[in-house]
Tab-separated table of C-alpha atoms in Angstrom:
chain	number	residue	atom	x	y	z
A	1	ALA	CA	71.947	16.298	-45.073
A	2	LEU	CA	70.411	19.213	-46.901
A	3	THR	CA	72.996	21.575	-45.519
A	4	LEU	CA	75.716	19.426	-47.077
A	5	LYS	CA	73.872	18.889	-50.354
A	6	PRO	CA	71.164	21.478	-50.668
A	7	GLY	CA	70.117	20.266	-54.066
A	8	GLU	CA	69.336	16.700	-53.051
A	9	ASN	CA	65.588	15.779	-53.346
A	10	TYR	CA	65.564	12.688	-51.125
A	11	PRO	CA	66.132	14.299	-47.708
A	12	ALA	CA	63.687	17.099	-48.563
A	13	SER	CA	61.086	14.535	-49.515
A	14	LYS	CA	61.598	12.644	-46.277
A	15	ILE	CA	61.341	15.801	-44.215
A	16	ASN	CA	58.046	16.643	-45.873
A	17	GLU	CA	56.822	13.126	-45.280
A	18	ILE	CA	57.799	13.268	-41.614
A	19	ASN	CA	56.180	16.674	-41.162
A	20	THR	CA	52.984	15.297	-42.735
A	21	LEU	CA	53.038	12.309	-40.393
A	22	ILE	CA	53.583	14.563	-37.386
A	23	ALA	CA	50.685	16.806	-38.442
A	24	SER	CA	48.502	13.769	-39.067
A	25	GLU	CA	49.391	12.369	-35.656
A	26	LYS	CA	48.523	15.670	-33.992
A	27	THR	CA	45.193	15.742	-35.786
A	28	ALA	CA	44.482	12.111	-34.844
A	29	THR	CA	45.399	12.831	-31.240
A	30	ALA	CA	43.169	15.888	-31.146
A	31	ASN	CA	40.265	14.019	-32.719
A	32	TYR	CA	40.846	11.064	-30.438
A	33	GLN	CA	40.842	13.231	-27.333
A	34	SER	CA	37.752	15.104	-28.472
A	35	ALA	CA	35.885	11.829	-29.002
A	36	ILE	CA	37.097	10.487	-25.652
A	37	ASN	CA	36.006	13.643	-23.831
A	38	GLU	CA	32.564	13.516	-25.438
A	39	GLY	CA	32.293	9.766	-24.805
A	40	ASP	CA	33.194	10.174	-21.134
A	41	LYS	CA	30.692	13.013	-20.785
A	42	LEU	CA	27.905	10.917	-22.283
A	43	PHE	CA	28.959	7.889	-20.217
A	44	GLY	CA	28.755	9.951	-17.053
A	45	ALA	CA	25.240	11.045	-18.051
A	46	SER	CA	24.229	7.382	-18.523
A	47	ARG	CA	23.754	7.992	-22.252
A	48	PHE	CA	25.599	4.786	-23.032
A	49	GLY	CA	24.372	4.275	-26.596
A	50	GLU	CA	25.702	7.683	-27.617
A	51	SER	CA	28.936	7.185	-25.711
A	52	ILE	CA	29.554	3.951	-27.669
A	53	ILE	CA	29.543	5.965	-30.900
A	54	GLN	CA	32.154	8.370	-29.536
A	55	TYR	CA	34.417	5.623	-28.226
A	56	GLU	CA	34.248	3.885	-31.601
A	57	LYS	CA	35.282	7.179	-33.235
A	58	ALA	CA	38.194	7.459	-30.815
A	59	ILE	CA	39.327	3.917	-31.641
A	60	ALA	CA	39.157	4.739	-35.349
A	61	PHE	CA	41.620	7.574	-34.740
A	62	LYS	CA	43.876	5.543	-32.415
A	63	PRO	CA	43.172	1.808	-32.648
A	64	ASN	CA	45.850	0.846	-30.160
A	65	GLU	CA	44.698	3.027	-27.262
A	66	THR	CA	43.570	0.712	-24.442
A	67	TYR	CA	41.513	3.341	-22.624
A	68	ALA	CA	39.094	3.733	-25.502
A	69	GLN	CA	38.785	-0.052	-25.813
A	70	LYS	CA	38.020	-0.462	-22.111
A	71	GLN	CA	35.485	2.373	-22.141
A	72	LEU	CA	33.799	0.953	-25.203
A	73	GLU	CA	33.353	-2.432	-23.492
A	74	ALA	CA	32.106	-0.746	-20.325
A	75	ALA	CA	29.634	1.353	-22.317
A	76	ARG	CA	28.339	-1.706	-24.155
A	77	THR	CA	27.857	-3.555	-20.865
A	78	LYS	CA	26.068	-0.576	-19.341
A	79	ALA	CA	23.900	-0.173	-22.423
A	80	LEU	CA	22.768	-3.797	-22.163
A	81	GLU	CA	22.055	-3.358	-18.459
A	82	GLN	CA	20.153	-0.161	-19.185
A	83	LYS	CA	18.049	-1.846	-21.867
A	84	SER	CA	17.271	-4.725	-19.532
A	85	LYS	CA	16.311	-2.216	-16.855
A	86	GLU	CA	14.050	-0.315	-19.244
A	87	ASP	CA	12.434	-3.543	-20.393
A	88	ASN	CA	11.811	-4.717	-16.828
A	89	TYR	CA	10.413	-1.320	-15.849
A	90	GLY	CA	8.181	-1.161	-18.910
A	91	ASP	CA	6.861	-4.680	-18.312
A	92	ALA	CA	6.096	-3.907	-14.666
A	93	ILE	CA	4.249	-0.702	-15.581
A	94	LEU	CA	2.277	-2.517	-18.281
A	95	ARG	CA	1.190	-5.208	-15.808
A	96	ALA	CA	0.388	-2.660	-13.119
A	97	ASP	CA	-1.753	-0.527	-15.427
A	98	GLY	CA	-3.611	-3.649	-16.574
A	99	PHE	CA	-4.368	-4.736	-13.010
A	100	TYR	CA	-5.385	-1.178	-12.095
A	101	THR	CA	-7.831	-0.966	-15.014
A	102	LYS	CA	-9.429	-4.261	-13.938
A	103	GLY	CA	-9.747	-3.037	-10.341
A	104	ASP	CA	-7.240	-5.596	-9.026
A	105	LEU	CA	-5.580	-3.117	-6.690
A	106	GLU	CA	-3.501	-5.596	-4.691
A	107	ASN	CA	-1.680	-6.898	-7.776
A	108	ALA	CA	-1.513	-3.397	-9.269
A	109	LEU	CA	0.239	-2.146	-6.125
A	110	LYS	CA	2.650	-5.076	-6.233
A	111	SER	CA	3.553	-4.365	-9.869
A	112	TYR	CA	3.986	-0.611	-9.348
A	113	ASN	CA	6.334	-1.396	-6.472
A	114	GLU	CA	8.248	-3.761	-8.751
A	115	ALA	CA	8.627	-0.901	-11.218
A	116	LEU	CA	9.894	1.319	-8.398
A	117	SER	CA	12.466	-1.297	-7.403
A	118	VAL	CA	13.875	-0.983	-10.927
A	119	LYS	CA	13.605	2.822	-11.092
A	120	PRO	CA	13.216	4.228	-7.567
A	121	THR	CA	13.109	7.869	-8.689
A	122	GLU	CA	10.294	7.506	-11.227
A	123	LYS	CA	7.307	9.693	-10.355
A	124	TYR	CA	4.471	7.791	-12.057
A	125	PRO	CA	4.665	4.424	-10.232
A	126	LYS	CA	5.280	6.236	-6.929
A	127	GLU	CA	2.114	8.316	-7.340
A	128	LYS	CA	0.058	5.283	-8.371
A	129	ALA	CA	1.401	3.189	-5.490
A	130	ASP	CA	0.563	5.955	-2.996
A	131	GLU	CA	-2.921	6.362	-4.479
A	132	ILE	CA	-3.641	2.627	-4.337
A	133	SER	CA	-2.278	2.297	-0.802
A	134	LYS	CA	-4.698	5.001	0.362
A	135	THR	CA	-7.578	3.384	-1.503
A	136	ILE	CA	-6.846	-0.054	-0.025
A	137	ALA	CA	-6.565	1.429	3.460
A	138	LYS	CA	-9.946	3.161	3.030
A	139	GLN	CA	-11.507	-0.034	1.704
A	140	LYS	CA	-10.294	-1.952	4.743
A	141	SER	CA	-11.626	0.754	7.046
A	142	ASP	CA	-14.961	0.770	5.215
A	143	ASN	CA	-15.164	-3.025	5.386
A	144	ASN	CA	-14.548	-2.955	9.133
A	145	SER	CA	-17.198	-0.275	9.658
A	146	PHE	CA	-19.648	-2.153	7.436
A	147	ASP	CA	-19.134	-5.388	9.360
A	148	GLN	CA	-19.579	-3.611	12.693
A	149	PHE	CA	-22.891	-2.006	11.715
A	150	VAL	CA	-24.213	-5.214	10.162
A	151	THR	CA	-23.364	-7.076	13.369
A	152	GLN	CA	-25.180	-4.405	15.394
A	153	GLY	CA	-28.160	-4.593	13.063
A	154	ASP	CA	-28.356	-8.385	13.208
A	155	LYS	CA	-28.198	-8.349	16.994
A	156	ALA	CA	-30.936	-5.726	17.277
A	157	TYR	CA	-33.025	-7.589	14.694
A	158	ALA	CA	-32.706	-10.850	16.631
A	159	ASN	CA	-33.861	-9.019	19.775
A	160	LYS	CA	-36.824	-7.552	17.814
A	161	ASN	CA	-35.464	-4.040	18.345
A	162	LEU	CA	-36.387	-3.051	14.813
A	163	ASP	CA	-35.828	0.706	15.124
A	164	GLN	CA	-32.221	0.203	16.220
A	165	ALA	CA	-31.718	-2.514	13.621
A	166	LEU	CA	-32.961	-0.169	10.887
A	167	ILE	CA	-30.533	2.568	11.969
A	168	ALA	CA	-27.580	0.131	12.002
A	169	TYR	CA	-28.390	-1.353	8.585
A	170	LYS	CA	-28.694	2.127	7.055
A	171	GLU	CA	-25.282	3.042	8.494
A	172	ALA	CA	-23.820	-0.141	6.979
A	173	LEU	CA	-25.078	0.865	3.524
A	174	LYS	CA	-23.089	4.106	3.719
A	175	TYR	CA	-19.953	1.980	3.379
A	176	LYS	CA	-21.314	-0.593	0.904
A	177	PRO	CA	-24.368	0.826	-0.889
A	178	GLU	CA	-24.829	-2.323	-3.015
A	179	ALA	CA	-24.726	-4.810	-0.118
A	180	GLN	CA	-27.653	-7.218	-0.343
A	181	HIS	CA	-28.142	-8.307	3.275
A	182	PRO	CA	-28.684	-4.876	4.894
A	183	THR	CA	-30.734	-3.754	1.886
A	184	GLU	CA	-33.120	-6.697	2.249
A	185	ARG	CA	-33.362	-6.217	6.001
A	186	ILE	CA	-34.152	-2.513	5.585
A	187	THR	CA	-36.971	-3.349	3.154
A	188	GLU	CA	-38.356	-5.994	5.496
A	189	ILE	CA	-38.111	-3.843	8.621
A	190	THR	CA	-39.625	-0.807	6.900
A	191	ARG	CA	-42.646	-2.882	5.895
A	192	THR	CA	-42.920	-4.410	9.362
A	193	LEU	CA	-42.730	-1.025	11.092
A	194	ALA	CA	-45.316	0.408	8.713
A	195	SER	CA	-47.599	-2.549	9.457
A	196	GLN	CA	-47.009	-2.124	13.176
A	197	LYS	CA	-47.807	1.588	12.938
A	198	GLU	CA	-51.042	0.826	11.156
A	199	ALA	CA	-51.900	-1.850	13.744
A	200	ASP	CA	-51.167	0.563	16.598
A	201	ALA	CA	-53.426	3.152	15.038
A	202	ASN	CA	-56.286	0.649	14.530
A	203	TYR	CA	-55.854	-0.750	18.028
A	204	ALA	CA	-55.919	2.720	19.564
A	205	LEU	CA	-59.015	3.632	17.524
A	206	HIS	CA	-61.003	0.522	18.555
A	207	LEU	CA	-59.870	0.901	22.150
A	208	ALA	CA	-60.997	4.536	22.231
A	209	GLU	CA	-64.349	3.560	20.702
A	210	GLY	CA	-64.737	0.733	23.192
A	211	ASP	CA	-64.017	3.082	26.112
A	212	LYS	CA	-66.438	5.659	24.705
A	213	TYR	CA	-69.305	3.196	24.378
A	214	ASN	CA	-68.451	1.599	27.715
A	215	GLY	CA	-68.683	4.997	29.379
A	216	ALA	CA	-72.043	5.554	27.673
A	217	LYS	CA	-73.170	2.126	28.915
A	218	ASP	CA	-73.659	0.951	25.336
A	219	TYR	CA	-72.093	-2.368	26.240
A	220	GLN	CA	-72.859	-4.149	22.986
A	221	LYS	CA	-70.891	-1.646	20.918
A	222	ALA	CA	-68.224	-1.465	23.596
A	223	ILE	CA	-67.700	-5.239	23.387
A	224	GLU	CA	-67.632	-5.043	19.590
A	225	ASN	CA	-64.824	-2.480	19.624
A	226	TYR	CA	-62.848	-4.224	22.364
A	227	THR	CA	-63.120	-7.403	20.303
A	228	LEU	CA	-61.860	-5.582	17.203
A	229	ALA	CA	-58.950	-4.260	19.285
A	230	LEU	CA	-58.098	-7.827	20.326
A	231	GLN	CA	-58.146	-8.943	16.700
A	232	VAL	CA	-55.428	-6.396	16.026
A	233	LYS	CA	-53.446	-7.191	19.202
A	234	PRO	CA	-54.560	-10.525	20.668
A	235	ASP	CA	-52.068	-10.415	23.528
A	236	GLU	CA	-53.249	-7.095	24.996
A	237	SER	CA	-54.884	-7.544	28.435
A	238	TYR	CA	-56.833	-4.286	28.687
A	239	PRO	CA	-59.598	-5.055	26.148
A	240	LYS	CA	-59.938	-8.565	27.592
A	241	THR	CA	-60.380	-7.161	31.074
A	242	GLN	CA	-62.954	-4.634	29.882
A	243	ILE	CA	-64.975	-7.322	28.115
A	244	GLU	CA	-64.929	-9.456	31.264
A	245	LYS	CA	-66.172	-6.514	33.356
A	246	ILE	CA	-68.978	-5.777	30.886
A	247	ASN	CA	-70.056	-9.429	30.862
A	248	GLN	CA	-70.344	-9.320	34.674
A	249	ILE	CA	-72.539	-6.236	34.427
A	250	VAL	CA	-74.884	-7.554	31.758
C-alpha cells in the first residue's frame, strides 16, 4: 500500500504496530523460555518452591501455554509432598532424640528408623541407629553374661563353696556394677570368709598348744586348749580324741 501511496499514514502506522507486536512476542517468547528452562532446572533439583516462581513467571509471559500450567501444578504437588516429607522426618527425629535423651533406646531406634524410611540417605539418623544397635547388642550380651555368673555364684553359694561363689559374683558385677544381689552376697561372703579365717587361726593355735602341753604331759593345760579348739570347731574329731586319750591316762 505504501508503494502505491507513499504519503499515506495509515499503512505506515499499522506496519509499526505490527513490528512492535512481533518484537514484543519475541521478547515474551524469550522470557517465557528462560523462565521455563530455569523452572525445569530447579524442578529437576527438587527445589520445587523456587521452580513454582519460575513457572508463574513463564505463565505471566504466555498465559495460554499448557506446558507451563502443567509444570506449575506438578511443582505445587511436589512441594506439598516435600513439605509433608520434611515434617514427617522432623517429627521422627524429634521423637527419637527425646527417647535417646531419656535412655529409652528401643523406642529411639524405632524412631530413627522411621526417619530413615522417610529420608534413606540422611546421615544423622543412620549414625544414631547404628550406634544404638551396637549399644543394645552389648547390653544384651552383658545381661546374658551377668545372668550366667549370678547363676554360677548362686549354685556355688548353695553348695557352700564360698570362694567360687565370690569369684562368680565379682565377675557378674563387671557387667552390672550397681546390681544389688551379687553386691550383697559379696559383702556377706567376705565377712563369712574373714570369720572362717579367724576361726581357722584360733583353732590351729589352740590345737598346737594342746599338742605341746600333751607332749609335755601337762594334761590339764592340754585339755584346756583342746577344749578351746572344740569351742571354735565343735565338729572336729581330733581334739575330742585327744581329750579322750588324756582322760584314760589320768
